């Protein structure tokens, strides 16, 4: 398990994730990076192509449902660097749908990403590693896990 912190609504998510993973003793064992969406800490948007290129690993952003791009765009307009954030968001690429999964991928082709998601998921729409990470993160931050994991 690795732990790091990003700035709420900041612009450091890509760099923080890259640094945490590359400096980890686990880095040689990492085959793929699964992320719960392309934003963390509010609207700290991960530059998915940059992350995949820096880590030299496929990176897959998994979502429970298709993103509401209209609502996201409206929210992003509240930031002074709206254009930059929107550009980074769009670089993540097309949102793919496969069975119960919605995802964006960089570093491998979508059909391989879909196979990875199927193999990493026991039950439901969320890969087991993300489900557990979500539960642990919620427990650390609030004292208890939530019911959405």
PDB file of C-alpha atoms in Angstrom, residues 16-131:
ATOM      1  CA  UNK A  16       2.302  13.189  -7.011  1.00  0.00           C
ATOM      2  CA  UNK A  17       1.097   9.835  -8.366  1.00  0.00           C
ATOM      3  CA  UNK A  18       4.152   9.533 -10.629  1.00  0.00           C
ATOM      4  CA  UNK A  19       6.563  10.300  -7.773  1.00  0.00           C
ATOM      5  CA  UNK A  20       4.860   7.951  -5.307  1.00  0.00           C
ATOM      6  CA  UNK A  21       4.862   5.033  -7.727  1.00  0.00           C
ATOM      7  CA  UNK A  22       8.334   5.538  -9.228  1.00  0.00           C
ATOM      8  CA  UNK A  23       9.993   5.896  -5.822  1.00  0.00           C
ATOM      9  CA  UNK A  24       8.201   2.848  -4.441  1.00  0.00           C
ATOM     10  CA  UNK A  25       9.834  -0.531  -3.949  1.00  0.00           C
ATOM     11  CA  UNK A  26       6.749  -1.889  -5.736  1.00  0.00           C
ATOM     12  CA  UNK A  27       7.332   0.012  -8.991  1.00  0.00           C
ATOM     13  CA  UNK A  28       8.997  -2.918 -10.841  1.00  0.00           C
ATOM     14  CA  UNK A  29       5.960  -5.096  -9.999  1.00  0.00           C
ATOM     15  CA  UNK A  30       3.347  -2.660 -11.332  1.00  0.00           C
ATOM     16  CA  UNK A  31       1.813  -3.829 -14.609  1.00  0.00           C
ATOM     17  CA  UNK A  32      -1.090  -1.380 -14.871  1.00  0.00           C
ATOM     18  CA  UNK A  33      -2.332   1.649 -12.935  1.00  0.00           C
ATOM     19  CA  UNK A  34      -6.045   1.753 -12.094  1.00  0.00           C
ATOM     20  CA  UNK A  35      -7.519   5.100 -11.056  1.00  0.00           C
ATOM     21  CA  UNK A  36     -10.999   5.904  -9.775  1.00  0.00           C
ATOM     22  CA  UNK A  37     -11.806   8.544 -12.419  1.00  0.00           C
ATOM     23  CA  UNK A  38      -9.448  11.180 -13.844  1.00  0.00           C
ATOM     24  CA  UNK A  39      -9.859  13.639 -10.974  1.00  0.00           C
ATOM     25  CA  UNK A  40      -8.834  13.335  -7.346  1.00  0.00           C
ATOM     26  CA  UNK A  41      -9.186  15.804  -4.496  1.00  0.00           C
ATOM     27  CA  UNK A  42     -12.081  17.604  -6.124  1.00  0.00           C
ATOM     28  CA  UNK A  43     -10.953  18.805  -9.552  1.00  0.00           C
ATOM     29  CA  UNK A  44      -7.244  17.935  -9.369  1.00  0.00           C
ATOM     30  CA  UNK A  45      -7.261  16.393 -12.832  1.00  0.00           C
ATOM     31  CA  UNK A  46      -4.802  13.635 -13.729  1.00  0.00           C
ATOM     32  CA  UNK A  47      -3.052  14.042 -17.067  1.00  0.00           C
ATOM     33  CA  UNK A  48      -3.653  10.443 -18.127  1.00  0.00           C
ATOM     34  CA  UNK A  49      -1.373  10.402 -21.207  1.00  0.00           C
ATOM     35  CA  UNK A  50       1.452  12.038 -19.232  1.00  0.00           C
ATOM     36  CA  UNK A  51       1.007   9.567 -16.367  1.00  0.00           C
ATOM     37  CA  UNK A  52       1.133   6.559 -18.704  1.00  0.00           C
ATOM     38  CA  UNK A  53       4.178   7.950 -20.498  1.00  0.00           C
ATOM     39  CA  UNK A  54       6.035   8.807 -17.269  1.00  0.00           C
ATOM     40  CA  UNK A  55       5.317   5.451 -15.654  1.00  0.00           C
ATOM     41  CA  UNK A  56       5.745   3.420 -18.852  1.00  0.00           C
ATOM     42  CA  UNK A  57       2.613   1.522 -17.821  1.00  0.00           C
ATOM     43  CA  UNK A  58      -0.981   1.474 -19.069  1.00  0.00           C
ATOM     44  CA  UNK A  59      -3.198   3.771 -16.995  1.00  0.00           C
ATOM     45  CA  UNK A  60      -6.941   3.186 -16.789  1.00  0.00           C
ATOM     46  CA  UNK A  61      -9.401   5.626 -15.229  1.00  0.00           C
ATOM     47  CA  UNK A  62     -12.499   3.685 -14.189  1.00  0.00           C
ATOM     48  CA  UNK A  63     -15.918   5.285 -13.656  1.00  0.00           C
ATOM     49  CA  UNK A  64     -19.170   3.930 -12.234  1.00  0.00           C
ATOM     50  CA  UNK A  65     -21.209   5.737 -14.875  1.00  0.00           C
ATOM     51  CA  UNK A  66     -20.510   7.873 -17.941  1.00  0.00           C
ATOM     52  CA  UNK A  67     -19.329  11.360 -16.966  1.00  0.00           C
ATOM     53  CA  UNK A  68     -21.764  14.261 -17.328  1.00  0.00           C
ATOM     54  CA  UNK A  69     -19.468  16.412 -19.457  1.00  0.00           C
ATOM     55  CA  UNK A  70     -21.888  19.341 -19.419  1.00  0.00           C
ATOM     56  CA  UNK A  71     -21.924  19.458 -15.607  1.00  0.00           C
ATOM     57  CA  UNK A  72     -18.159  18.949 -15.434  1.00  0.00           C
ATOM     58  CA  UNK A  73     -17.565  21.746 -17.933  1.00  0.00           C
ATOM     59  CA  UNK A  74     -19.848  24.056 -15.935  1.00  0.00           C
ATOM     60  CA  UNK A  75     -17.944  23.282 -12.719  1.00  0.00           C
ATOM     61  CA  UNK A  76     -14.568  23.779 -14.400  1.00  0.00           C
ATOM     62  CA  UNK A  77     -15.609  27.298 -15.451  1.00  0.00           C
ATOM     63  CA  UNK A  78     -15.290  28.277 -11.773  1.00  0.00           C
ATOM     64  CA  UNK A  79     -11.504  27.899 -12.026  1.00  0.00           C
ATOM     65  CA  UNK A  80      -9.307  30.706 -13.367  1.00  0.00           C
ATOM     66  CA  UNK A  81      -7.312  28.124 -15.358  1.00  0.00           C
ATOM     67  CA  UNK A  82     -10.451  26.644 -16.938  1.00  0.00           C
ATOM     68  CA  UNK A  83      -8.840  26.204 -20.371  1.00  0.00           C
ATOM     69  CA  UNK A  84      -5.883  24.242 -18.991  1.00  0.00           C
ATOM     70  CA  UNK A  85      -8.041  21.955 -16.851  1.00  0.00           C
ATOM     71  CA  UNK A  86     -10.417  21.286 -19.740  1.00  0.00           C
ATOM     72  CA  UNK A  87      -7.485  20.518 -22.038  1.00  0.00           C
ATOM     73  CA  UNK A  88      -6.039  18.016 -19.552  1.00  0.00           C
ATOM     74  CA  UNK A  89      -9.467  16.435 -19.097  1.00  0.00           C
ATOM     75  CA  UNK A  90      -9.976  16.040 -22.841  1.00  0.00           C
ATOM     76  CA  UNK A  91      -6.490  14.536 -23.307  1.00  0.00           C
ATOM     77  CA  UNK A  92      -7.611  11.566 -21.208  1.00  0.00           C
ATOM     78  CA  UNK A  93      -9.418  10.427 -24.342  1.00  0.00           C
ATOM     79  CA  UNK A  94     -12.646   8.747 -25.238  1.00  0.00           C
ATOM     80  CA  UNK A  95     -14.819   7.177 -22.557  1.00  0.00           C
ATOM     81  CA  UNK A  96     -15.264   3.513 -23.429  1.00  0.00           C
ATOM     82  CA  UNK A  97     -18.049   1.246 -22.312  1.00  0.00           C
ATOM     83  CA  UNK A  98     -17.599  -2.493 -21.950  1.00  0.00           C
ATOM     84  CA  UNK A  99     -20.175  -4.584 -20.119  1.00  0.00           C
ATOM     85  CA  UNK A 100     -20.577  -2.793 -16.766  1.00  0.00           C
ATOM     86  CA  UNK A 101     -17.416  -0.695 -17.106  1.00  0.00           C
ATOM     87  CA  UNK A 102     -16.870   2.879 -18.202  1.00  0.00           C
ATOM     88  CA  UNK A 103     -13.244   3.814 -18.581  1.00  0.00           C
ATOM     89  CA  UNK A 104     -10.602   5.948 -20.245  1.00  0.00           C
ATOM     90  CA  UNK A 105      -7.246   4.437 -21.103  1.00  0.00           C
ATOM     91  CA  UNK A 106      -3.780   5.534 -22.130  1.00  0.00           C
ATOM     92  CA  UNK A 107      -0.839   3.232 -22.728  1.00  0.00           C
ATOM     93  CA  UNK A 108      -2.727   0.263 -24.188  1.00  0.00           C
ATOM     94  CA  UNK A 109      -5.618  -0.409 -26.520  1.00  0.00           C
ATOM     95  CA  UNK A 110      -9.180  -0.313 -25.146  1.00  0.00           C
ATOM     96  CA  UNK A 111      -9.904  -4.030 -25.640  1.00  0.00           C
ATOM     97  CA  UNK A 112      -6.867  -4.965 -23.508  1.00  0.00           C
ATOM     98  CA  UNK A 113      -7.969  -2.450 -20.867  1.00  0.00           C
ATOM     99  CA  UNK A 114     -11.440  -4.041 -20.861  1.00  0.00           C
ATOM    100  CA  UNK A 115      -9.887  -7.486 -20.331  1.00  0.00           C
ATOM    101  CA  UNK A 116      -7.784  -6.126 -17.453  1.00  0.00           C
ATOM    102  CA  UNK A 117     -10.887  -4.650 -15.813  1.00  0.00           C
ATOM    103  CA  UNK A 118     -12.794  -7.924 -16.170  1.00  0.00           C
ATOM    104  CA  UNK A 119      -9.942  -9.933 -14.655  1.00  0.00           C
ATOM    105  CA  UNK A 120      -9.497  -7.456 -11.779  1.00  0.00           C
ATOM    106  CA  UNK A 121     -13.194  -7.404 -10.845  1.00  0.00           C
ATOM    107  CA  UNK A 122     -14.807 -10.043  -8.653  1.00  0.00           C
ATOM    108  CA  UNK A 123     -18.317  -8.699  -8.639  1.00  0.00           C
ATOM    109  CA  UNK A 124     -19.976  -5.495  -9.838  1.00  0.00           C
ATOM    110  CA  UNK A 125     -18.512  -2.565 -11.772  1.00  0.00           C
ATOM    111  CA  UNK A 126     -15.377  -1.718  -9.787  1.00  0.00           C
ATOM    112  CA  UNK A 127     -12.062  -3.588  -9.883  1.00  0.00           C
ATOM    113  CA  UNK A 128     -11.283  -5.124  -6.501  1.00  0.00           C
ATOM    114  CA  UNK A 129      -8.127  -3.046  -5.982  1.00  0.00           C
ATOM    115  CA  UNK A 130     -10.074   0.205  -6.432  1.00  0.00           C
ATOM    116  CA  UNK A 131     -12.905  -1.014  -4.229  1.00  0.00           C
TER     117      UNK A 131
END
